[in-house]
């Protein structure tokens, strides 16, 4: 039993999804393309990183075998480890959305078997009636944006007009999401959060997965910068997840980073927020020291997706992976007999792909801990196998989806 540690590298896909073509993502491969670009010298950035992708610790956890299993190819320029330890495999997503809540809920044993609401990709994203209701109930003079956009591009384009007019910037993506960018001081952070809560209620009937507050600072297009005060307002998962099931058995769930928000604070005993992968890793290591026997520590490492995948930044993504890899020995040192660590991802976000959205891919599963022998767990048909593995490991009753690979 001991403890379980579940770490999601947000958007770290390994290609090969069976249904990638349905999403226009056939051939997308986050790991594969980053490795390919790095091996060809296209992942260099002065002062940040250079050369082939260097992930010795994840390679020893079977990452290269996972890549081969998931996509048919070993990643370019990455040397084979002397030996692999731990369990390694890849999983398909059964939920239709390639978004963060769908991925995380399925990892936690609750696939999303319904369709989310989405906003149209062409023309105005939001209907006039919705905008009127938002302006009336949110007490704002109008909105800017009203389109699909990348969050950093749209604040550069409309941020100055937002400051002048007091109209928040509202945009969406191929996710089921309504995002509101507003200036932390000119508009006010509290006011933005309250507006998001108003919009959350207005969007419940449309089955929109998340409303996201995207506060930013700076005074000009060149200096605008998003802050760590992002908040996600998610609808609650449709069924009890692994998190709820653990709480029901009297266990503690330590939710680090976005996890609390992603699960609409259901099944969470303790929320630890941190801004950026390095701070998230520090918070995770502290939680590992504090977790009791039978507990789950669940962390989302968001930078891979938010700062590098959506920004289509190959050197940035590669450097973030290398930093995460360097921290793995710190995780190792904190393990006690009987502990289990699982590294995985919620979807892809190939930084070499067209557009700025997520990509439909398989995700890696690396599971290790003292006493866990090395073997392939193959291609899993649902991420829910991860939840059931943790349920079995922590000795709670099995759930309705997925099966343990232990
Ligand atoms: O471009 P930004 O604002 O980072 O938005 C991205 O982040 C959102 C949540 O993951 C997605 O909907 C995607 O559009
Ligand atoms: Mn995600
Ligand atoms: Mn994303």
Tab-separated table of C-alpha atoms and ligand atoms in Angstrom:
chain	number	residue	atom	x	y	z
A	1	UNK	CA	0.000	0.000	0.000
A	2	UNK	CA	2.259	2.856	1.255
A	3	UNK	CA	1.573	6.018	-0.791
A	4	UNK	CA	0.780	6.849	-4.446
A	5	UNK	CA	2.195	9.762	-6.415
A	6	UNK	CA	0.546	10.722	-9.690
A	7	UNK	CA	2.308	13.330	-11.781
A	8	UNK	CA	0.803	14.674	-15.018
A	9	UNK	CA	3.203	16.295	-17.469
A	10	UNK	CA	0.504	18.431	-19.074
A	11	UNK	CA	0.415	17.776	-22.844
A	12	UNK	CA	3.377	15.350	-23.035
A	13	UNK	CA	1.896	13.101	-25.748
A	14	UNK	CA	3.781	10.304	-27.503
A	15	UNK	CA	1.870	10.224	-30.815
A	16	UNK	CA	-0.008	7.311	-32.366
A	17	UNK	CA	-3.605	7.910	-31.218
A	18	UNK	CA	-5.936	5.542	-33.090
A	19	UNK	CA	-8.418	8.344	-33.774
A	20	UNK	CA	-5.928	11.195	-34.441
A	21	UNK	CA	-7.246	11.636	-37.987
A	22	UNK	CA	-10.714	12.571	-36.675
A	23	UNK	CA	-9.113	15.607	-35.042
A	24	UNK	CA	-6.871	16.574	-37.989
A	25	UNK	CA	-3.944	15.409	-35.845
A	26	UNK	CA	-2.727	12.349	-37.761
A	27	UNK	CA	1.072	12.313	-37.383
A	28	UNK	CA	1.207	14.681	-34.424
A	29	UNK	CA	3.705	13.493	-31.826
A	30	UNK	CA	4.816	15.821	-29.047
A	31	UNK	CA	7.813	13.764	-27.840
A	32	UNK	CA	8.719	12.485	-31.305
A	33	UNK	CA	8.776	15.897	-32.967
A	34	UNK	CA	10.617	17.611	-30.114
A	35	UNK	CA	13.283	14.871	-30.280
A	36	UNK	CA	13.435	15.127	-34.076
A	37	UNK	CA	13.851	18.912	-34.015
A	38	UNK	CA	16.468	18.748	-31.236
A	39	UNK	CA	18.466	16.033	-33.036
A	40	UNK	CA	18.466	18.215	-36.188
A	41	UNK	CA	19.746	21.255	-34.248
A	42	UNK	CA	16.363	23.012	-34.346
A	43	UNK	CA	15.930	22.801	-30.578
A	44	UNK	CA	18.853	25.059	-29.720
A	45	UNK	CA	18.381	28.395	-27.978
A	46	UNK	CA	21.351	30.412	-26.760
A	47	UNK	CA	21.575	30.394	-22.992
A	48	UNK	CA	18.752	27.859	-22.639
A	49	UNK	CA	19.703	24.515	-24.171
A	50	UNK	CA	21.289	22.817	-27.160
A	51	UNK	CA	21.744	19.457	-28.868
A	52	UNK	CA	19.686	16.241	-28.867
A	53	UNK	CA	16.897	15.887	-26.312
A	54	UNK	CA	18.552	14.716	-23.094
A	55	UNK	CA	16.187	12.760	-20.829
A	56	UNK	CA	18.371	10.059	-19.229
A	57	UNK	CA	16.108	9.428	-16.234
A	58	UNK	CA	12.858	9.118	-18.185
A	59	UNK	CA	14.739	6.962	-20.724
A	60	UNK	CA	15.627	4.622	-17.835
A	61	UNK	CA	11.933	4.560	-16.958
A	62	UNK	CA	11.152	3.227	-20.427
A	63	UNK	CA	10.311	6.437	-22.313
A	64	UNK	CA	12.030	5.302	-25.521
A	65	UNK	CA	10.239	1.942	-25.470
A	66	UNK	CA	6.996	3.836	-24.860
A	67	UNK	CA	7.630	6.015	-27.912
A	68	UNK	CA	8.235	2.913	-30.045
A	69	UNK	CA	5.126	1.202	-28.665
A	70	UNK	CA	2.882	4.236	-29.140
A	71	UNK	CA	4.057	5.595	-32.470
A	72	UNK	CA	6.203	2.852	-34.040
A	73	UNK	CA	9.459	4.812	-33.822
A	74	UNK	CA	12.199	5.445	-31.316
A	75	UNK	CA	12.712	9.200	-30.831
A	76	UNK	CA	15.635	10.683	-32.778
A	77	UNK	CA	18.968	11.307	-31.095
A	78	UNK	CA	18.123	9.789	-27.705
A	79	UNK	CA	20.562	7.060	-26.568
A	80	UNK	CA	19.163	3.767	-25.288
A	81	UNK	CA	19.497	3.384	-21.513
A	82	UNK	CA	21.646	0.581	-20.110
A	83	UNK	CA	18.557	-0.864	-18.469
A	84	UNK	CA	14.934	0.045	-17.954
A	85	UNK	CA	13.305	-0.147	-14.561
A	86	UNK	CA	9.658	0.159	-13.651
A	87	UNK	CA	6.518	-0.480	-15.653
A	88	UNK	CA	6.134	1.297	-18.969
A	89	UNK	CA	3.377	1.601	-21.539
A	90	UNK	CA	1.113	4.042	-23.345
A	91	UNK	CA	-2.616	4.709	-23.177
A	92	UNK	CA	-5.374	5.757	-25.563
A	93	UNK	CA	-8.005	8.239	-24.464
A	94	UNK	CA	-11.608	7.084	-24.745
A	95	UNK	CA	-13.072	10.478	-23.818
A	96	UNK	CA	-13.711	12.421	-27.001
A	97	UNK	CA	-12.364	15.767	-25.770
A	98	UNK	CA	-8.614	16.266	-26.078
A	99	UNK	CA	-8.739	18.782	-23.249
A	100	UNK	CA	-7.323	18.966	-19.724
A	101	UNK	CA	-10.456	18.058	-17.701
A	102	UNK	CA	-11.346	15.112	-19.995
A	103	UNK	CA	-7.779	13.811	-19.737
A	104	UNK	CA	-7.457	14.255	-15.982
A	105	UNK	CA	-10.877	12.843	-15.170
A	106	UNK	CA	-10.153	9.767	-17.300
A	107	UNK	CA	-6.761	9.367	-15.577
A	108	UNK	CA	-8.763	9.510	-12.327
A	109	UNK	CA	-11.059	6.705	-13.526
A	110	UNK	CA	-13.913	8.782	-14.982
A	111	UNK	CA	-13.921	8.906	-18.798
A	112	UNK	CA	-16.132	11.623	-20.285
A	113	UNK	CA	-18.808	9.741	-22.193
A	114	UNK	CA	-20.791	12.818	-23.287
A	115	UNK	CA	-19.964	15.606	-25.745
A	116	UNK	CA	-18.872	18.982	-24.453
A	117	UNK	CA	-20.304	22.171	-25.883
A	118	UNK	CA	-17.920	24.056	-28.178
A	119	UNK	CA	-17.935	27.529	-29.693
A	120	UNK	CA	-17.804	27.877	-33.511
A	121	UNK	CA	-14.379	28.167	-35.131
A	122	UNK	CA	-15.436	30.646	-37.841
A	123	UNK	CA	-16.975	34.097	-37.354
A	124	UNK	CA	-18.127	35.297	-33.933
A	125	UNK	CA	-17.515	32.690	-31.241
A	126	UNK	CA	-20.278	33.858	-28.878
A	127	UNK	CA	-23.954	34.547	-29.643
A	128	UNK	CA	-25.237	38.131	-29.057
A	129	UNK	CA	-27.701	36.866	-26.386
A	130	UNK	CA	-24.840	35.339	-24.402
A	131	UNK	CA	-22.758	38.512	-24.654
A	132	UNK	CA	-25.746	40.631	-23.559
A	133	UNK	CA	-26.304	38.389	-20.536
A	134	UNK	CA	-22.613	38.537	-19.602
A	135	UNK	CA	-22.566	42.357	-19.880
A	136	UNK	CA	-25.779	42.709	-17.871
A	137	UNK	CA	-25.022	40.217	-15.097
A	138	UNK	CA	-21.298	40.937	-15.018
A	139	UNK	CA	-21.800	44.699	-15.159
A	140	UNK	CA	-19.316	45.337	-17.965
A	141	UNK	CA	-19.600	47.728	-20.931
A	142	UNK	CA	-19.020	45.064	-23.614
A	143	UNK	CA	-16.428	42.471	-24.583
A	144	UNK	CA	-13.419	42.335	-26.889
A	145	UNK	CA	-12.207	39.304	-28.783
A	146	UNK	CA	-15.223	37.040	-29.389
A	147	UNK	CA	-13.080	34.571	-31.378
A	148	UNK	CA	-10.736	31.597	-31.231
A	149	UNK	CA	-7.298	32.812	-30.197
A	150	UNK	CA	-3.985	32.122	-28.573
A	151	UNK	CA	-3.985	33.779	-25.162
A	152	UNK	CA	-0.652	35.563	-25.495
A	153	UNK	CA	-1.370	36.844	-29.008
A	154	UNK	CA	-4.787	38.205	-28.106
A	155	UNK	CA	-3.566	40.220	-25.108
A	156	UNK	CA	-0.826	41.729	-27.291
A	157	UNK	CA	-3.459	42.623	-29.912
A	158	UNK	CA	-6.291	43.842	-27.666
A	159	UNK	CA	-4.727	44.554	-24.266
A	160	UNK	CA	-4.332	48.295	-24.770
A	161	UNK	CA	-7.931	48.661	-25.994
A	162	UNK	CA	-9.028	46.620	-22.962
A	163	UNK	CA	-7.286	49.055	-20.609
A	164	UNK	CA	-8.843	52.036	-22.430
A	165	UNK	CA	-12.388	50.692	-22.588
A	166	UNK	CA	-12.704	48.410	-19.559
A	167	UNK	CA	-14.053	45.650	-21.822
A	168	UNK	CA	-12.613	42.226	-20.929
A	169	UNK	CA	-11.056	40.079	-23.669
A	170	UNK	CA	-13.157	36.947	-24.196
A	171	UNK	CA	-11.905	34.113	-26.397
A	172	UNK	CA	-12.023	30.372	-26.849
A	173	UNK	CA	-10.069	27.520	-28.468
A	174	UNK	CA	-10.753	24.045	-29.795
A	175	UNK	CA	-11.284	23.102	-26.123
A	176	UNK	CA	-14.677	23.463	-24.485
A	177	UNK	CA	-13.635	26.691	-22.854
A	178	UNK	CA	-14.540	30.362	-22.330
A	179	UNK	CA	-11.430	32.356	-21.414
A	180	UNK	CA	-11.460	35.889	-20.007
A	181	UNK	CA	-8.272	37.941	-20.079
A	182	UNK	CA	-8.286	41.159	-18.056
A	183	UNK	CA	-5.689	43.437	-16.497
A	184	UNK	CA	-4.927	42.660	-12.851
A	185	UNK	CA	-4.964	46.285	-11.694
A	186	UNK	CA	-6.793	48.340	-14.381
A	187	UNK	CA	-9.707	45.892	-14.451
A	188	UNK	CA	-8.975	44.269	-11.094
A	189	UNK	CA	-8.221	40.646	-10.223
A	190	UNK	CA	-11.191	40.205	-7.849
A	191	UNK	CA	-13.521	41.679	-10.431
A	192	UNK	CA	-12.201	39.252	-13.055
A	193	UNK	CA	-12.711	36.284	-10.727
A	194	UNK	CA	-16.294	37.407	-9.950
A	195	UNK	CA	-16.991	37.876	-13.666
A	196	UNK	CA	-15.768	34.327	-14.332
A	197	UNK	CA	-18.145	33.001	-11.676
A	198	UNK	CA	-21.050	34.840	-13.335
A	199	UNK	CA	-20.071	33.477	-16.752
A	200	UNK	CA	-19.635	29.958	-15.311
A	201	UNK	CA	-23.308	29.930	-14.295
A	202	UNK	CA	-24.445	31.331	-17.638
A	203	UNK	CA	-22.529	28.597	-19.489
A	204	UNK	CA	-23.689	25.597	-17.461
A	205	UNK	CA	-26.668	24.990	-19.800
A	206	UNK	CA	-24.303	25.008	-22.800
A	207	UNK	CA	-22.168	22.236	-21.280
A	208	UNK	CA	-18.971	24.264	-21.515
A	209	UNK	CA	-16.195	22.495	-19.602
A	210	UNK	CA	-14.299	25.455	-18.207
A	211	UNK	CA	-14.283	29.203	-17.723
A	212	UNK	CA	-10.709	30.404	-17.252
A	213	UNK	CA	-9.563	33.703	-15.707
A	214	UNK	CA	-6.425	34.911	-17.504
A	215	UNK	CA	-5.149	37.955	-15.586
A	216	UNK	CA	-2.222	39.895	-16.988
A	217	UNK	CA	-0.013	42.865	-16.128
A	218	UNK	CA	2.046	45.398	-18.133
A	219	UNK	CA	1.085	48.609	-19.903
A	220	UNK	CA	1.844	48.025	-23.587
A	221	UNK	CA	1.504	45.265	-26.189
A	222	UNK	CA	5.219	44.547	-25.824
A	223	UNK	CA	5.176	44.306	-22.035
A	224	UNK	CA	1.872	42.502	-21.304
A	225	UNK	CA	2.491	39.314	-19.357
A	226	UNK	CA	0.082	36.769	-17.886
A	227	UNK	CA	0.444	36.184	-14.162
A	228	UNK	CA	0.262	33.100	-11.960
A	229	UNK	CA	-3.236	34.090	-10.794
A	230	UNK	CA	-4.969	32.058	-13.482
A	231	UNK	CA	-8.083	30.322	-12.162
A	232	UNK	CA	-10.060	27.556	-13.853
A	233	UNK	CA	-13.776	27.151	-13.126
A	234	UNK	CA	-14.587	23.622	-14.183
A	235	UNK	CA	-17.886	21.776	-14.045
A	236	UNK	CA	-17.706	18.888	-11.567
A	237	UNK	CA	-16.833	15.417	-12.945
A	238	UNK	CA	-19.932	13.399	-13.949
A	239	UNK	CA	-19.243	10.517	-11.520
A	240	UNK	CA	-17.185	10.097	-8.354
A	241	UNK	CA	-13.517	9.943	-9.372
A	242	UNK	CA	-10.596	8.126	-7.764
A	243	UNK	CA	-10.177	11.268	-5.651
A	244	UNK	CA	-13.720	11.042	-4.217
A	245	UNK	CA	-13.302	7.309	-3.683
A	246	UNK	CA	-10.104	7.856	-1.695
A	247	UNK	CA	-11.708	10.532	0.480
A	248	UNK	CA	-14.621	8.181	1.125
A	249	UNK	CA	-12.136	5.628	2.474
A	250	UNK	CA	-10.683	8.230	4.813
A	251	UNK	CA	-7.539	8.915	2.775
A	252	UNK	CA	-6.028	12.304	1.999
A	253	UNK	CA	-5.673	13.662	-1.531
A	254	UNK	CA	-2.954	16.314	-1.829
A	255	UNK	CA	-3.806	18.361	-4.944
A	256	UNK	CA	-0.906	20.363	-6.323
A	257	UNK	CA	-1.134	23.082	-8.974
A	258	UNK	CA	-4.253	23.051	-11.158
A	259	UNK	CA	-5.560	19.714	-9.842
A	260	UNK	CA	-8.040	21.271	-7.379
A	261	UNK	CA	-9.536	23.508	-10.083
A	262	UNK	CA	-9.659	20.696	-12.670
A	263	UNK	CA	-11.755	18.550	-10.328
A	264	UNK	CA	-13.960	21.506	-9.267
A	265	UNK	CA	-12.533	20.904	-5.770
A	266	UNK	CA	-14.311	17.543	-5.461
A	267	UNK	CA	-12.328	14.816	-3.728
A	268	UNK	CA	-9.527	17.086	-2.651
A	269	UNK	CA	-8.329	17.276	0.964
A	270	UNK	CA	-5.635	19.834	0.511
A	271	UNK	CA	-4.843	22.288	-2.295
A	272	UNK	CA	-1.300	23.530	-2.821
A	273	UNK	CA	-0.953	26.156	-5.546
A	274	UNK	CA	2.389	26.994	-7.114
A	275	UNK	CA	3.378	28.982	-10.166
A	276	UNK	CA	5.675	27.277	-12.667
A	277	UNK	CA	7.155	23.792	-12.957
A	278	UNK	CA	10.074	24.449	-10.569
A	279	UNK	CA	7.761	25.662	-7.786
A	280	UNK	CA	5.341	22.812	-8.549
A	281	UNK	CA	8.215	20.353	-8.149
A	282	UNK	CA	9.213	21.920	-4.808
A	283	UNK	CA	5.607	21.724	-3.584
A	284	UNK	CA	5.417	18.107	-4.767
A	285	UNK	CA	8.608	17.130	-2.939
A	286	UNK	CA	7.311	18.712	0.289
A	287	UNK	CA	3.976	16.911	-0.083
A	288	UNK	CA	5.872	13.637	-0.601
A	289	UNK	CA	7.551	14.209	2.764
A	290	UNK	CA	4.199	14.868	4.428
A	291	UNK	CA	1.932	12.252	2.798
A	292	UNK	CA	0.746	9.448	5.082
A	293	UNK	CA	0.371	5.774	4.228
A	294	UNK	CA	-2.663	5.366	1.942
A	295	UNK	CA	-2.551	8.954	0.600
A	296	UNK	CA	-2.395	10.249	-2.968
A	297	UNK	CA	-0.264	13.202	-4.065
A	298	UNK	CA	-1.522	14.425	-7.457
A	299	UNK	CA	0.379	17.141	-9.345
A	300	UNK	CA	-0.200	18.826	-12.691
A	301	UNK	CA	2.948	20.262	-14.290
A	302	UNK	CA	1.342	22.923	-16.447
A	303	UNK	CA	4.278	24.721	-18.083
A	304	UNK	CA	4.810	22.067	-20.769
A	305	UNK	CA	1.375	22.898	-22.164
A	306	UNK	CA	0.748	26.518	-21.270
A	307	UNK	CA	4.188	28.030	-21.825
A	308	UNK	CA	5.604	25.811	-24.569
A	309	UNK	CA	3.063	23.522	-26.296
A	310	UNK	CA	0.438	26.191	-27.051
A	311	UNK	CA	3.183	28.671	-27.830
A	312	UNK	CA	4.710	26.199	-30.328
A	313	UNK	CA	8.088	26.640	-28.633
A	314	UNK	CA	10.290	23.576	-29.257
A	315	UNK	CA	13.434	24.716	-27.367
A	316	UNK	CA	11.285	25.856	-24.430
A	317	UNK	CA	9.414	22.528	-24.284
A	318	UNK	CA	12.679	20.564	-24.583
A	319	UNK	CA	14.318	22.584	-21.799
A	320	UNK	CA	11.276	22.083	-19.534
A	321	UNK	CA	11.399	18.314	-20.126
A	322	UNK	CA	15.120	18.278	-19.363
A	323	UNK	CA	14.569	20.230	-16.120
A	324	UNK	CA	11.819	17.808	-15.076
A	325	UNK	CA	14.082	14.874	-15.890
A	326	UNK	CA	16.873	16.325	-13.737
A	327	UNK	CA	14.459	16.535	-10.773
A	328	UNK	CA	13.471	12.854	-10.929
A	329	UNK	CA	16.294	11.712	-8.588
A	330	UNK	CA	14.826	14.070	-5.931
A	331	UNK	CA	11.522	12.217	-6.266
A	332	UNK	CA	13.339	8.900	-6.061
A	333	UNK	CA	15.119	9.852	-2.854
A	334	UNK	CA	11.796	10.487	-1.119
A	335	UNK	CA	10.305	7.077	-1.849
A	336	UNK	CA	9.613	4.676	0.999
A	337	UNK	CA	9.082	0.922	0.706
A	338	UNK	CA	5.741	0.227	-0.969
A	339	UNK	CA	5.411	3.648	-2.649
A	340	UNK	CA	4.254	3.927	-6.267
A	341	UNK	CA	4.959	6.807	-8.662
A	342	UNK	CA	3.135	7.192	-11.983
A	343	UNK	CA	4.175	9.718	-14.622
A	344	UNK	CA	1.711	10.367	-17.427
A	345	UNK	CA	0.050	13.089	-19.530
A	346	UNK	CA	-3.482	14.270	-20.276
A	347	UNK	CA	-3.278	14.881	-24.083
A	348	UNK	CA	-0.699	16.108	-26.592
A	349	UNK	CA	0.283	19.640	-27.619
A	350	UNK	CA	2.859	19.087	-30.340
A	351	UNK	CA	4.897	22.305	-30.566
A	352	UNK	CA	5.679	21.632	-34.239
A	353	UNK	CA	2.021	21.197	-35.233
A	354	UNK	CA	-0.183	23.692	-37.113
A	355	UNK	CA	-2.248	26.153	-35.066
A	356	UNK	CA	-1.906	26.470	-31.296
A	357	UNK	CA	-4.279	23.789	-29.989
A	358	UNK	CA	-3.855	20.420	-28.275
A	359	UNK	CA	-3.140	17.355	-30.409
A	360	UNK	CA	-4.862	13.974	-30.114
A	361	UNK	CA	-2.135	11.524	-29.076
A	362	UNK	CA	-1.462	8.547	-26.869
A	363	UNK	CA	0.063	9.374	-23.495
A	364	UNK	CA	3.034	7.726	-21.760
A	365	UNK	CA	2.755	5.723	-18.553
A	366	UNK	CA	5.886	5.283	-16.449
A	367	UNK	CA	5.249	3.572	-13.097
A	368	UNK	CA	8.008	2.903	-10.603
A	369	UNK	CA	8.813	2.496	-6.954
A	370	UNK	CA	10.850	0.350	-4.591
A	371	UNK	CA	10.326	-3.294	-5.434
A	372	UNK	CA	8.476	-2.750	-8.728
A	373	UNK	CA	10.097	-4.917	-11.387
A	374	UNK	CA	10.532	-3.781	-14.964
A	375	UNK	CA	8.071	-4.840	-17.633
A	376	UNK	CA	5.966	-3.493	-20.457
A	377	UNK	CA	2.307	-2.949	-19.671
A	378	UNK	CA	1.679	-2.459	-23.391
A	379	UNK	CA	-0.912	-0.223	-25.018
A	380	UNK	CA	-3.778	0.456	-22.624
A	381	UNK	CA	-7.208	1.152	-24.067
A	382	UNK	CA	-8.091	3.855	-21.516
A	383	UNK	CA	-6.295	6.244	-19.177
A	384	UNK	CA	-8.664	4.896	-16.489
A	385	UNK	CA	-6.255	1.965	-16.035
A	386	UNK	CA	-4.079	4.462	-14.140
A	387	UNK	CA	-6.826	5.149	-11.578
A	388	UNK	CA	-7.530	1.462	-11.121
A	389	UNK	CA	-3.828	0.735	-10.629
A	390	UNK	CA	-3.696	3.358	-7.882
A	391	UNK	CA	-6.949	2.050	-6.374
A	392	UNK	CA	-5.465	-1.462	-6.248
A	393	UNK	CA	-2.165	-0.182	-4.908
A	394	UNK	CA	-3.878	1.804	-2.145
A	395	UNK	CA	-6.288	-1.058	-1.389
A	396	UNK	CA	-9.596	0.653	-2.078
A	397	UNK	CA	-12.443	-1.049	-3.977
A	398	UNK	CA	-12.205	-1.002	-7.802
A	399	UNK	CA	-14.197	1.515	-9.848
A	400	UNK	CA	-16.396	0.932	-12.911
A	401	UNK	CA	-13.850	1.825	-15.637
A	402	UNK	CA	-10.387	0.525	-16.465
A	403	UNK	CA	-8.276	-2.203	-14.894
A	404	UNK	CA	-5.114	-2.243	-12.835
A	405	UNK	CA	-1.822	-3.071	-14.510
A	406	UNK	CA	-0.148	-4.109	-11.261
B	1	LIG	O1	-3.744	30.205	-25.543
B	1	LIG	P1	-4.063	30.037	-24.093
B	1	LIG	O2	-4.777	31.207	-23.492
B	1	LIG	O3	-2.842	29.641	-23.266
B	1	LIG	O4	-5.135	28.888	-23.998
B	1	LIG	C1	-4.890	27.529	-23.953
B	1	LIG	O5	-5.139	27.114	-22.653
B	1	LIG	C2	-6.473	26.698	-22.547
B	1	LIG	C3	-6.608	25.746	-21.418
B	1	LIG	O6	-5.711	24.659	-21.513
B	1	LIG	C4	-6.810	26.109	-23.876
B	1	LIG	O7	-8.128	26.343	-24.189
B	1	LIG	C5	-5.853	26.751	-24.819
B	1	LIG	O8	-6.500	27.575	-25.702
B	2	LIG	MN1	-3.768	19.742	-20.265
B	3	LIG	MN1	-3.709	23.398	-22.881
